[in-house]
């Protein structure tokens, strides 16, 4: 589950990760009040006004501004709130900015320049161990660093039986060329960050940039956190951080029906039970000359209700030219699924795109008879090749 920067920083703060002082706001007036609070706490007279959306590259799209007066805070807040922010990660449609983060301007705390590093924590699936990935070249162009100078990207693998060790924190500070108080601050920062990552059951922490201020403090100037949805039952307060306004509406609707749905850019909708079969189905669609419009797993108990919900979700995509239903009847009987398809088809009304149904497993022959005798614009298939040929002929 993705969360906003201000929410990510609230998690980091729980574990003692050093952060700039900041406040989330919803209006320009609240932005000014937040800036005044920051000034009272820190004597800082420069503030960052930051759009809160689930996407990176906000600065490049005009979603992050540096204000050097309260008037500028109000003006930037007015400009950014309500804008359709387009970044390299949002696509051309962009995302509507509904909230801001007003933050202490740590880049203006002293005369010497602030240094920016990159740091992320994630699971390395090849080794089943957490890793800390970091670089001395942090900031907005980290992707370019990874592409052109990969030797500037370092990794530290953490043994799960002992956790992060002090020598590893020292090694990270050394590779970042930090010494003295800055190195000690980095040791504390890395330890707190790793503790936050493990105890929050996160899938990803990305801190870009990690900032070294002019007085040798190490802070998380930005924070992207992705939480493991399967662990949210252990973190009821984190579950409340979900912002469905930032999610694809069709994926939200699918979740309400217990369906696993991911929208893609193709022209053939697919409805399948089981993730492995879904992947094979998408391969079949590609081999037939089409392209998958979605990943939709209805699970092991497909029935008329789930099939109807799946139809409605797939048909919201105007690019869909055909629908392929590929169900393996192991736990569920194929004839029940077929009856569910027929009933759902009648409830929804006319479906203008052809529907190809492949049911294999328990009572597959009875299921084919039901489909063939339904009088509906539904085409049955037995083998994967039959399904591929039907898709090819219908798109």
mmCIF file of C-alpha atoms in Angstrom:
data_model
loop_
_atom_site.group_PDB
_atom_site.id
_atom_site.type_symbol
_atom_site.label_atom_id
_atom_site.label_comp_id
_atom_site.label_asym_id
_atom_site.label_seq_id
_atom_site.Cartn_x
_atom_site.Cartn_y
_atom_site.Cartn_z
ATOM 1 C CA UNK A 1 0.000 0.000 0.000
ATOM 2 C CA UNK A 2 1.374 3.382 -1.028
ATOM 3 C CA UNK A 3 1.106 6.257 1.425
ATOM 4 C CA UNK A 4 1.809 9.989 1.279
ATOM 5 C CA UNK A 5 5.121 11.572 2.238
ATOM 6 C CA UNK A 6 3.692 13.145 5.383
ATOM 7 C CA UNK A 7 2.339 9.757 6.472
ATOM 8 C CA UNK A 8 5.654 8.061 5.705
ATOM 9 C CA UNK A 9 7.461 10.627 7.836
ATOM 10 C CA UNK A 10 5.051 10.057 10.716
ATOM 11 C CA UNK A 11 6.129 6.392 10.700
ATOM 12 C CA UNK A 12 9.798 7.329 10.554
ATOM 13 C CA UNK A 13 9.330 9.723 13.454
ATOM 14 C CA UNK A 14 7.961 6.889 15.620
ATOM 15 C CA UNK A 15 11.347 5.194 15.386
ATOM 16 C CA UNK A 16 13.521 8.247 15.944
ATOM 17 C CA UNK A 17 14.542 8.935 12.344
ATOM 18 C CA UNK A 18 15.743 12.551 12.089
ATOM 19 C CA UNK A 19 13.360 14.712 10.050
ATOM 20 C CA UNK A 20 12.755 18.362 9.221
ATOM 21 C CA UNK A 21 9.837 19.893 11.131
ATOM 22 C CA UNK A 22 6.720 19.727 8.947
ATOM 23 C CA UNK A 23 2.920 19.866 8.993
ATOM 24 C CA UNK A 24 0.310 18.581 6.492
ATOM 25 C CA UNK A 25 -2.273 21.173 5.412
ATOM 26 C CA UNK A 26 -5.355 21.412 3.204
ATOM 27 C CA UNK A 27 -5.712 25.159 2.590
ATOM 28 C CA UNK A 28 -3.464 28.181 1.935
ATOM 29 C CA UNK A 29 -4.470 29.615 5.317
ATOM 30 C CA UNK A 30 -3.397 26.422 7.083
ATOM 31 C CA UNK A 31 -0.146 26.564 5.127
ATOM 32 C CA UNK A 32 0.662 30.006 6.542
ATOM 33 C CA UNK A 33 -0.161 28.872 10.086
ATOM 34 C CA UNK A 34 2.056 25.816 9.642
ATOM 35 C CA UNK A 35 4.922 28.013 8.430
ATOM 36 C CA UNK A 36 4.545 30.202 11.518
ATOM 37 C CA UNK A 37 4.694 27.142 13.790
ATOM 38 C CA UNK A 38 7.864 25.958 12.058
ATOM 39 C CA UNK A 39 9.405 29.388 12.494
ATOM 40 C CA UNK A 40 8.558 29.388 16.213
ATOM 41 C CA UNK A 41 10.103 25.941 16.718
ATOM 42 C CA UNK A 42 13.211 26.319 14.563
ATOM 43 C CA UNK A 43 13.773 30.026 13.801
ATOM 44 C CA UNK A 44 13.668 28.964 10.143
ATOM 45 C CA UNK A 45 12.353 31.569 7.692
ATOM 46 C CA UNK A 46 12.483 29.407 4.569
ATOM 47 C CA UNK A 47 9.910 26.712 3.904
ATOM 48 C CA UNK A 48 9.311 23.947 1.366
ATOM 49 C CA UNK A 49 5.751 23.768 0.010
ATOM 50 C CA UNK A 50 5.287 20.189 -1.207
ATOM 51 C CA UNK A 51 2.375 18.581 -3.070
ATOM 52 C CA UNK A 52 1.189 15.295 -1.564
ATOM 53 C CA UNK A 53 0.454 12.736 -4.265
ATOM 54 C CA UNK A 54 1.475 9.106 -4.751
ATOM 55 C CA UNK A 55 4.170 9.811 -7.329
ATOM 56 C CA UNK A 56 7.785 10.841 -7.488
ATOM 57 C CA UNK A 57 9.313 13.666 -9.495
ATOM 58 C CA UNK A 58 7.004 16.257 -7.942
ATOM 59 C CA UNK A 59 9.648 18.957 -8.107
ATOM 60 C CA UNK A 60 10.084 18.509 -11.842
ATOM 61 C CA UNK A 61 6.343 18.992 -12.323
ATOM 62 C CA UNK A 62 6.143 22.166 -10.250
ATOM 63 C CA UNK A 63 4.776 20.432 -7.158
ATOM 64 C CA UNK A 64 7.565 21.545 -4.820
ATOM 65 C CA UNK A 65 8.369 25.204 -4.223
ATOM 66 C CA UNK A 66 10.733 27.008 -1.844
ATOM 67 C CA UNK A 67 9.100 29.970 -0.077
ATOM 68 C CA UNK A 68 11.198 32.709 1.541
ATOM 69 C CA UNK A 69 8.312 34.641 3.067
ATOM 70 C CA UNK A 70 4.876 33.931 4.485
ATOM 71 C CA UNK A 71 3.340 35.628 1.462
ATOM 72 C CA UNK A 72 5.165 33.207 -0.811
ATOM 73 C CA UNK A 73 3.993 30.267 1.325
ATOM 74 C CA UNK A 74 0.393 31.364 0.785
ATOM 75 C CA UNK A 75 0.901 32.030 -2.929
ATOM 76 C CA UNK A 76 2.612 28.683 -3.620
ATOM 77 C CA UNK A 77 -0.003 26.832 -1.570
ATOM 78 C CA UNK A 78 -2.743 28.523 -3.602
ATOM 79 C CA UNK A 79 -1.000 27.629 -6.858
ATOM 80 C CA UNK A 80 -0.324 23.972 -6.031
ATOM 81 C CA UNK A 81 -3.538 22.992 -4.257
ATOM 82 C CA UNK A 82 -6.061 21.861 -6.846
ATOM 83 C CA UNK A 83 -3.527 21.600 -9.668
ATOM 84 C CA UNK A 84 -3.365 18.509 -11.861
ATOM 85 C CA UNK A 85 0.265 17.645 -11.188
ATOM 86 C CA UNK A 86 2.017 15.803 -14.016
ATOM 87 C CA UNK A 87 5.285 14.015 -13.232
ATOM 88 C CA UNK A 88 7.280 11.255 -14.965
ATOM 89 C CA UNK A 89 5.440 8.756 -12.726
ATOM 90 C CA UNK A 90 1.842 9.988 -13.091
ATOM 91 C CA UNK A 91 1.473 9.717 -16.836
ATOM 92 C CA UNK A 92 0.021 12.529 -18.956
ATOM 93 C CA UNK A 93 -3.232 12.659 -16.970
ATOM 94 C CA UNK A 94 -1.425 13.693 -13.787
ATOM 95 C CA UNK A 95 -2.910 13.635 -10.293
ATOM 96 C CA UNK A 96 -5.043 16.152 -8.454
ATOM 97 C CA UNK A 97 -3.271 17.769 -5.489
ATOM 98 C CA UNK A 98 -5.558 17.732 -2.449
ATOM 99 C CA UNK A 99 -3.004 18.191 0.326
ATOM 100 C CA UNK A 100 0.336 19.882 0.980
ATOM 101 C CA UNK A 101 3.241 19.394 3.345
ATOM 102 C CA UNK A 102 4.804 22.585 4.710
ATOM 103 C CA UNK A 103 8.335 21.782 5.786
ATOM 104 C CA UNK A 104 11.327 23.427 7.394
ATOM 105 C CA UNK A 105 13.791 24.621 4.759
ATOM 106 C CA UNK A 106 16.825 22.653 5.883
ATOM 107 C CA UNK A 107 18.800 23.715 2.814
ATOM 108 C CA UNK A 108 19.080 27.209 4.284
ATOM 109 C CA UNK A 109 20.275 26.447 7.816
ATOM 110 C CA UNK A 110 23.869 27.566 7.324
ATOM 111 C CA UNK A 111 26.483 28.816 4.905
ATOM 112 C CA UNK A 112 27.898 25.494 3.732
ATOM 113 C CA UNK A 113 25.878 23.576 1.115
ATOM 114 C CA UNK A 114 23.644 20.642 1.975
ATOM 115 C CA UNK A 115 24.816 17.289 0.608
ATOM 116 C CA UNK A 116 22.259 14.886 -0.847
ATOM 117 C CA UNK A 117 22.470 11.096 -0.680
ATOM 118 C CA UNK A 118 20.154 8.339 -1.855
ATOM 119 C CA UNK A 119 19.041 5.459 0.389
ATOM 120 C CA UNK A 120 16.434 2.725 0.081
ATOM 121 C CA UNK A 121 15.577 -0.408 2.030
ATOM 122 C CA UNK A 122 13.890 -3.388 0.425
ATOM 123 C CA UNK A 123 13.850 -7.164 0.233
ATOM 124 C CA UNK A 124 16.294 -8.823 -2.149
ATOM 125 C CA UNK A 125 14.180 -11.756 -3.341
ATOM 126 C CA UNK A 126 17.215 -13.553 -4.749
ATOM 127 C CA UNK A 127 18.761 -13.909 -1.277
ATOM 128 C CA UNK A 128 15.626 -13.499 0.891
ATOM 129 C CA UNK A 129 17.451 -10.801 2.838
ATOM 130 C CA UNK A 130 16.792 -7.126 3.384
ATOM 131 C CA UNK A 131 19.258 -4.790 1.730
ATOM 132 C CA UNK A 132 20.167 -1.154 2.137
ATOM 133 C CA UNK A 133 20.877 0.424 -1.233
ATOM 134 C CA UNK A 134 22.559 3.818 -1.178
ATOM 135 C CA UNK A 135 24.522 6.309 -3.234
ATOM 136 C CA UNK A 136 26.486 9.522 -2.619
ATOM 137 C CA UNK A 137 24.624 10.979 -5.621
ATOM 138 C CA UNK A 138 21.117 11.556 -4.304
ATOM 139 C CA UNK A 139 18.445 13.912 -5.595
ATOM 140 C CA UNK A 140 16.092 14.092 -8.538
ATOM 141 C CA UNK A 141 18.360 12.329 -11.057
ATOM 142 C CA UNK A 142 19.079 9.076 -9.215
ATOM 143 C CA UNK A 143 17.736 7.036 -12.172
ATOM 144 C CA UNK A 144 20.374 8.635 -14.369
ATOM 145 C CA UNK A 145 23.062 7.773 -11.804
ATOM 146 C CA UNK A 146 21.983 4.127 -11.806
ATOM 147 C CA UNK A 147 22.033 4.011 -15.616
ATOM 148 C CA UNK A 148 25.288 5.855 -16.290
ATOM 149 C CA UNK A 149 27.434 5.254 -13.194
ATOM 150 C CA UNK A 150 26.203 2.053 -11.515
ATOM 151 C CA UNK A 151 29.455 1.839 -9.557
ATOM 152 C CA UNK A 152 28.114 4.769 -7.513
ATOM 153 C CA UNK A 153 25.305 2.549 -6.188
ATOM 154 C CA UNK A 154 26.249 0.549 -3.081
ATOM 155 C CA UNK A 155 24.413 -2.302 -1.350
ATOM 156 C CA UNK A 156 24.555 -3.612 2.191
ATOM 157 C CA UNK A 157 22.958 -6.998 2.810
ATOM 158 C CA UNK A 158 21.455 -7.610 6.260
ATOM 159 C CA UNK A 159 21.603 -11.052 7.870
ATOM 160 C CA UNK A 160 18.095 -11.552 9.343
ATOM 161 C CA UNK A 161 19.413 -13.644 12.225
ATOM 162 C CA UNK A 162 21.464 -10.759 13.655
ATOM 163 C CA UNK A 163 20.005 -7.636 12.033
ATOM 164 C CA UNK A 164 21.877 -4.489 11.095
ATOM 165 C CA UNK A 165 25.351 -4.477 12.646
ATOM 166 C CA UNK A 166 27.314 -1.377 13.778
ATOM 167 C CA UNK A 167 30.134 -2.103 11.338
ATOM 168 C CA UNK A 168 27.633 -1.970 8.481
ATOM 169 C CA UNK A 169 26.419 1.483 9.523
ATOM 170 C CA UNK A 170 30.060 2.600 9.700
ATOM 171 C CA UNK A 171 30.704 1.161 6.239
ATOM 172 C CA UNK A 172 27.749 3.106 4.820
ATOM 173 C CA UNK A 173 29.032 6.343 6.346
ATOM 174 C CA UNK A 174 32.510 5.643 4.978
ATOM 175 C CA UNK A 175 31.249 4.962 1.441
ATOM 176 C CA UNK A 176 29.384 8.269 1.628
ATOM 177 C CA UNK A 177 32.658 9.952 2.652
ATOM 178 C CA UNK A 178 31.280 11.148 5.977
ATOM 179 C CA UNK A 179 33.496 11.835 8.952
ATOM 180 C CA UNK A 180 33.241 13.106 12.507
ATOM 181 C CA UNK A 181 29.809 14.231 13.702
ATOM 182 C CA UNK A 182 28.299 13.645 10.267
ATOM 183 C CA UNK A 183 29.401 9.994 10.330
ATOM 184 C CA UNK A 184 27.995 9.507 13.846
ATOM 185 C CA UNK A 185 24.729 11.102 12.753
ATOM 186 C CA UNK A 186 24.567 8.723 9.777
ATOM 187 C CA UNK A 187 25.161 5.735 12.089
ATOM 188 C CA UNK A 188 22.115 6.743 14.161
ATOM 189 C CA UNK A 189 20.079 7.531 11.069
ATOM 190 C CA UNK A 190 20.691 4.155 9.414
ATOM 191 C CA UNK A 191 19.955 2.254 12.634
ATOM 192 C CA UNK A 192 16.665 4.077 13.216
ATOM 193 C CA UNK A 193 15.664 3.751 9.565
ATOM 194 C CA UNK A 194 16.279 0.000 9.506
ATOM 195 C CA UNK A 195 14.327 -0.458 12.733
ATOM 196 C CA UNK A 196 11.401 1.482 11.218
ATOM 197 C CA UNK A 197 11.537 -0.627 8.059
ATOM 198 C CA UNK A 198 11.433 -3.956 9.898
ATOM 199 C CA UNK A 199 8.860 -3.071 12.543
ATOM 200 C CA UNK A 200 6.442 -1.389 10.115
ATOM 201 C CA UNK A 201 6.369 -4.462 7.844
ATOM 202 C CA UNK A 202 7.234 -2.272 4.874
ATOM 203 C CA UNK A 203 7.999 -3.482 1.379
ATOM 204 C CA UNK A 204 10.004 -0.401 0.469
ATOM 205 C CA UNK A 205 11.595 2.642 2.078
ATOM 206 C CA UNK A 206 13.063 5.164 -0.348
ATOM 207 C CA UNK A 207 14.668 8.262 1.149
ATOM 208 C CA UNK A 208 15.731 10.581 -1.637
ATOM 209 C CA UNK A 209 17.375 12.713 -0.668
ATOM 210 C CA UNK A 210 18.968 11.909 2.637
ATOM 211 C CA UNK A 211 20.343 15.333 3.505
ATOM 212 C CA UNK A 212 23.501 16.281 5.408
ATOM 213 C CA UNK A 213 22.898 19.774 6.713
ATOM 214 C CA UNK A 214 25.531 22.443 7.244
ATOM 215 C CA UNK A 215 25.736 21.518 10.950
ATOM 216 C CA UNK A 216 26.418 17.830 10.130
ATOM 217 C CA UNK A 217 22.930 16.516 10.873
ATOM 218 C CA UNK A 218 21.533 13.700 8.746
ATOM 219 C CA UNK A 219 17.832 13.997 7.909
ATOM 220 C CA UNK A 220 15.219 12.376 5.666
ATOM 221 C CA UNK A 221 14.361 15.289 3.380
ATOM 222 C CA UNK A 222 11.847 13.129 1.500
ATOM 223 C CA UNK A 223 10.311 9.711 2.135
ATOM 224 C CA UNK A 224 8.518 7.143 0.038
ATOM 225 C CA UNK A 225 7.107 4.176 1.957
ATOM 226 C CA UNK A 226 5.240 1.167 0.572
ATOM 227 C CA UNK A 227 3.586 -0.994 3.226
ATOM 228 C CA UNK A 228 2.827 -4.704 2.918
ATOM 229 C CA UNK A 229 -0.974 -4.961 2.677
ATOM 230 C CA UNK A 230 -0.834 -8.530 3.983
ATOM 231 C CA UNK A 231 0.595 -7.222 7.277
ATOM 232 C CA UNK A 232 -1.852 -4.377 7.845
ATOM 233 C CA UNK A 233 -3.853 -6.475 10.307
ATOM 234 C CA UNK A 234 -0.908 -5.902 12.656
ATOM 235 C CA UNK A 235 -0.942 -2.150 12.046
ATOM 236 C CA UNK A 236 -4.507 -0.883 12.270
ATOM 237 C CA UNK A 237 -3.272 2.719 12.425
ATOM 238 C CA UNK A 238 -1.313 2.278 9.187
ATOM 239 C CA UNK A 239 -4.345 0.788 7.428
ATOM 240 C CA UNK A 240 -6.163 4.081 8.059
ATOM 241 C CA UNK A 241 -3.523 5.858 5.954
ATOM 242 C CA UNK A 242 -4.912 4.467 2.710
ATOM 243 C CA UNK A 243 -6.006 7.204 0.296
ATOM 244 C CA UNK A 244 -8.302 5.724 -2.340
ATOM 245 C CA UNK A 245 -8.294 9.052 -4.202
ATOM 246 C CA UNK A 246 -4.743 8.170 -5.265
ATOM 247 C CA UNK A 247 -5.643 4.696 -6.532
ATOM 248 C CA UNK A 248 -7.124 3.531 -9.818
ATOM 249 C CA UNK A 249 -10.937 3.581 -9.363
ATOM 250 C CA UNK A 250 -11.377 0.208 -11.046
ATOM 251 C CA UNK A 251 -8.787 -1.384 -8.741
ATOM 252 C CA UNK A 252 -10.605 0.095 -5.746
ATOM 253 C CA UNK A 253 -13.913 -1.317 -6.977
ATOM 254 C CA UNK A 254 -12.347 -4.726 -7.602
ATOM 255 C CA UNK A 255 -11.004 -4.772 -4.066
ATOM 256 C CA UNK A 256 -14.516 -4.274 -2.699
ATOM 257 C CA UNK A 257 -15.533 -7.527 -4.400
ATOM 258 C CA UNK A 258 -12.436 -9.437 -3.274
ATOM 259 C CA UNK A 259 -10.960 -9.448 -6.786
ATOM 260 C CA UNK A 260 -7.295 -8.994 -7.604
ATOM 261 C CA UNK A 261 -7.242 -6.510 -10.471
ATOM 262 C CA UNK A 262 -4.471 -4.589 -12.209
ATOM 263 C CA UNK A 263 -5.234 -2.412 -15.200
ATOM 264 C CA UNK A 264 -2.985 -2.781 -18.262
ATOM 265 C CA UNK A 265 -2.879 -1.079 -21.656
ATOM 266 C CA UNK A 266 -4.136 -3.813 -23.982
ATOM 267 C CA UNK A 267 -7.348 -4.661 -25.835
ATOM 268 C CA UNK A 268 -8.364 -8.087 -24.453
ATOM 269 C CA UNK A 269 -9.886 -8.283 -20.994
ATOM 270 C CA UNK A 270 -9.157 -11.442 -19.060
ATOM 271 C CA UNK A 271 -10.873 -13.071 -16.082
ATOM 272 C CA UNK A 272 -9.068 -15.997 -14.517
ATOM 273 C CA UNK A 273 -8.865 -17.950 -11.252
ATOM 274 C CA UNK A 274 -5.301 -18.179 -9.962
ATOM 275 C CA UNK A 275 -2.295 -15.953 -10.538
ATOM 276 C CA UNK A 276 -0.317 -18.582 -12.456
ATOM 277 C CA UNK A 277 -3.174 -19.270 -14.831
ATOM 278 C CA UNK A 278 -3.619 -15.517 -15.253
ATOM 279 C CA UNK A 279 -0.009 -15.176 -16.385
ATOM 280 C CA UNK A 280 -0.444 -18.071 -18.834
ATOM 281 C CA UNK A 281 -3.660 -16.483 -20.107
ATOM 282 C CA UNK A 282 -1.899 -13.207 -20.789
ATOM 283 C CA UNK A 283 0.741 -15.137 -22.732
ATOM 284 C CA UNK A 284 -2.026 -16.763 -24.808
ATOM 285 C CA UNK A 285 -3.527 -13.355 -25.527
ATOM 286 C CA UNK A 286 -0.140 -12.064 -26.721
ATOM 287 C CA UNK A 287 0.403 -15.148 -28.905
ATOM 288 C CA UNK A 288 -3.027 -14.609 -30.457
ATOM 289 C CA UNK A 289 -1.974 -11.156 -31.614
ATOM 290 C CA UNK A 290 -3.790 -9.255 -28.881
ATOM 291 C CA UNK A 291 -2.609 -7.530 -25.739
ATOM 292 C CA UNK A 292 -3.918 -8.003 -22.168
ATOM 293 C CA UNK A 293 -6.087 -5.142 -20.941
ATOM 294 C CA UNK A 294 -5.905 -6.274 -17.345
ATOM 295 C CA UNK A 295 -4.902 -8.866 -14.773
ATOM 296 C CA UNK A 296 -8.056 -10.095 -13.003
ATOM 297 C CA UNK A 297 -7.962 -13.037 -10.595
ATOM 298 C CA UNK A 298 -11.411 -13.998 -9.276
ATOM 299 C CA UNK A 299 -9.952 -16.532 -6.844
ATOM 300 C CA UNK A 300 -10.924 -20.114 -6.204
ATOM 301 C CA UNK A 301 -14.646 -19.571 -5.610
ATOM 302 C CA UNK A 302 -15.883 -17.933 -8.798
ATOM 303 C CA UNK A 303 -19.664 -17.543 -8.876
ATOM 304 C CA UNK A 304 -22.321 -15.403 -10.544
ATOM 305 C CA UNK A 305 -21.628 -12.469 -8.211
ATOM 306 C CA UNK A 306 -17.860 -12.385 -8.751
ATOM 307 C CA UNK A 307 -18.204 -12.993 -12.489
ATOM 308 C CA UNK A 308 -20.710 -10.146 -12.780
ATOM 309 C CA UNK A 309 -18.407 -7.814 -10.847
ATOM 310 C CA UNK A 310 -15.506 -8.867 -13.076
ATOM 311 C CA UNK A 311 -17.507 -8.155 -16.225
ATOM 312 C CA UNK A 312 -18.495 -4.700 -15.002
ATOM 313 C CA UNK A 313 -14.924 -3.783 -14.104
ATOM 314 C CA UNK A 314 -13.428 -5.015 -17.389
ATOM 315 C CA UNK A 315 -16.108 -3.271 -19.460
ATOM 316 C CA UNK A 316 -15.235 0.094 -17.929
ATOM 317 C CA UNK A 317 -12.190 0.076 -20.224
ATOM 318 C CA UNK A 318 -13.253 1.406 -23.660
ATOM 319 C CA UNK A 319 -10.193 -0.201 -25.276
ATOM 320 C CA UNK A 320 -11.406 -3.745 -24.578
ATOM 321 C CA UNK A 321 -12.364 -5.495 -27.842
ATOM 322 C CA UNK A 322 -12.919 -8.989 -26.422
ATOM 323 C CA UNK A 323 -13.022 -10.794 -23.074
ATOM 324 C CA UNK A 324 -11.343 -14.121 -22.354
ATOM 325 C CA UNK A 325 -12.553 -16.073 -19.310
ATOM 326 C CA UNK A 326 -10.170 -18.890 -18.418
ATOM 327 C CA UNK A 327 -11.220 -20.930 -15.378
ATOM 328 C CA UNK A 328 -9.739 -24.153 -14.031
ATOM 329 C CA UNK A 329 -12.401 -26.070 -12.123
ATOM 330 C CA UNK A 330 -10.561 -27.651 -9.242
ATOM 331 C CA UNK A 331 -12.258 -26.432 -6.079
ATOM 332 C CA UNK A 332 -15.115 -24.914 -8.052
ATOM 333 C CA UNK A 333 -17.188 -26.906 -10.596
ATOM 334 C CA UNK A 334 -17.019 -25.648 -14.186
ATOM 335 C CA UNK A 335 -20.767 -25.962 -14.736
ATOM 336 C CA UNK A 336 -21.402 -23.632 -11.792
ATOM 337 C CA UNK A 337 -19.018 -21.096 -13.254
ATOM 338 C CA UNK A 338 -20.701 -21.427 -16.657
ATOM 339 C CA UNK A 339 -24.093 -20.845 -15.064
ATOM 340 C CA UNK A 340 -22.605 -17.836 -13.293
ATOM 341 C CA UNK A 341 -21.375 -16.454 -16.625
ATOM 342 C CA UNK A 342 -24.819 -16.860 -18.202
ATOM 343 C CA UNK A 343 -26.603 -15.274 -15.226
ATOM 344 C CA UNK A 344 -24.142 -12.395 -15.034
ATOM 345 C CA UNK A 345 -24.444 -11.831 -18.765
ATOM 346 C CA UNK A 346 -28.251 -11.546 -18.446
ATOM 347 C CA UNK A 347 -28.085 -9.234 -15.394
ATOM 348 C CA UNK A 348 -25.657 -6.825 -17.043
ATOM 349 C CA UNK A 349 -27.571 -6.749 -20.298
ATOM 350 C CA UNK A 350 -26.088 -6.638 -23.766
ATOM 351 C CA UNK A 351 -22.312 -6.965 -23.809
ATOM 352 C CA UNK A 352 -21.124 -5.564 -27.106
ATOM 353 C CA UNK A 353 -17.732 -7.287 -27.161
ATOM 354 C CA UNK A 354 -17.348 -11.029 -27.788
ATOM 355 C CA UNK A 355 -16.776 -13.205 -24.720
ATOM 356 C CA UNK A 356 -14.629 -16.334 -25.024
ATOM 357 C CA UNK A 357 -14.981 -18.829 -22.183
ATOM 358 C CA UNK A 358 -12.540 -21.671 -21.543
ATOM 359 C CA UNK A 359 -13.537 -23.915 -18.648
ATOM 360 C CA UNK A 360 -11.377 -26.909 -17.852
ATOM 361 C CA UNK A 361 -11.624 -29.363 -14.985
ATOM 362 C CA UNK A 362 -14.562 -30.759 -13.035
ATOM 363 C CA UNK A 363 -17.746 -30.880 -15.187
ATOM 364 C CA UNK A 364 -16.052 -29.041 -18.073
ATOM 365 C CA UNK A 365 -18.193 -30.821 -20.706
ATOM 366 C CA UNK A 366 -21.439 -29.878 -18.931
ATOM 367 C CA UNK A 367 -20.162 -26.320 -18.717
ATOM 368 C CA UNK A 368 -19.546 -26.192 -22.477
ATOM 369 C CA UNK A 369 -23.108 -27.366 -23.150
ATOM 370 C CA UNK A 370 -24.477 -24.617 -20.909
ATOM 371 C CA UNK A 371 -22.458 -21.968 -22.722
ATOM 372 C CA UNK A 372 -23.253 -23.271 -26.212
ATOM 373 C CA UNK A 373 -26.994 -23.492 -25.492
ATOM 374 C CA UNK A 374 -27.286 -20.123 -23.763
ATOM 375 C CA UNK A 375 -28.132 -18.250 -26.979
ATOM 376 C CA UNK A 376 -25.792 -15.497 -25.865
ATOM 377 C CA UNK A 377 -22.807 -13.978 -27.647
ATOM 378 C CA UNK A 378 -20.477 -16.281 -25.731
ATOM 379 C CA UNK A 379 -18.003 -18.636 -27.385
ATOM 380 C CA UNK A 380 -16.712 -21.716 -25.599
ATOM 381 C CA UNK A 381 -13.243 -23.234 -25.892
ATOM 382 C CA UNK A 382 -11.704 -26.424 -24.541
ATOM 383 C CA UNK A 383 -7.982 -26.078 -25.180
ATOM 384 C CA UNK A 384 -5.694 -23.086 -24.800
ATOM 385 C CA UNK A 385 -5.160 -23.156 -28.561
ATOM 386 C CA UNK A 386 -8.920 -22.981 -29.140
ATOM 387 C CA UNK A 387 -9.074 -19.977 -26.847
ATOM 388 C CA UNK A 388 -6.173 -18.293 -28.648
ATOM 389 C CA UNK A 389 -7.755 -18.882 -32.051
ATOM 390 C CA UNK A 390 -11.086 -17.480 -30.905
ATOM 391 C CA UNK A 391 -9.433 -14.391 -29.435
ATOM 392 C CA UNK A 392 -7.540 -13.859 -32.676
ATOM 393 C CA UNK A 393 -10.722 -14.112 -34.751
ATOM 394 C CA UNK A 394 -12.708 -11.734 -32.569
ATOM 395 C CA UNK A 395 -10.342 -8.791 -31.993
#
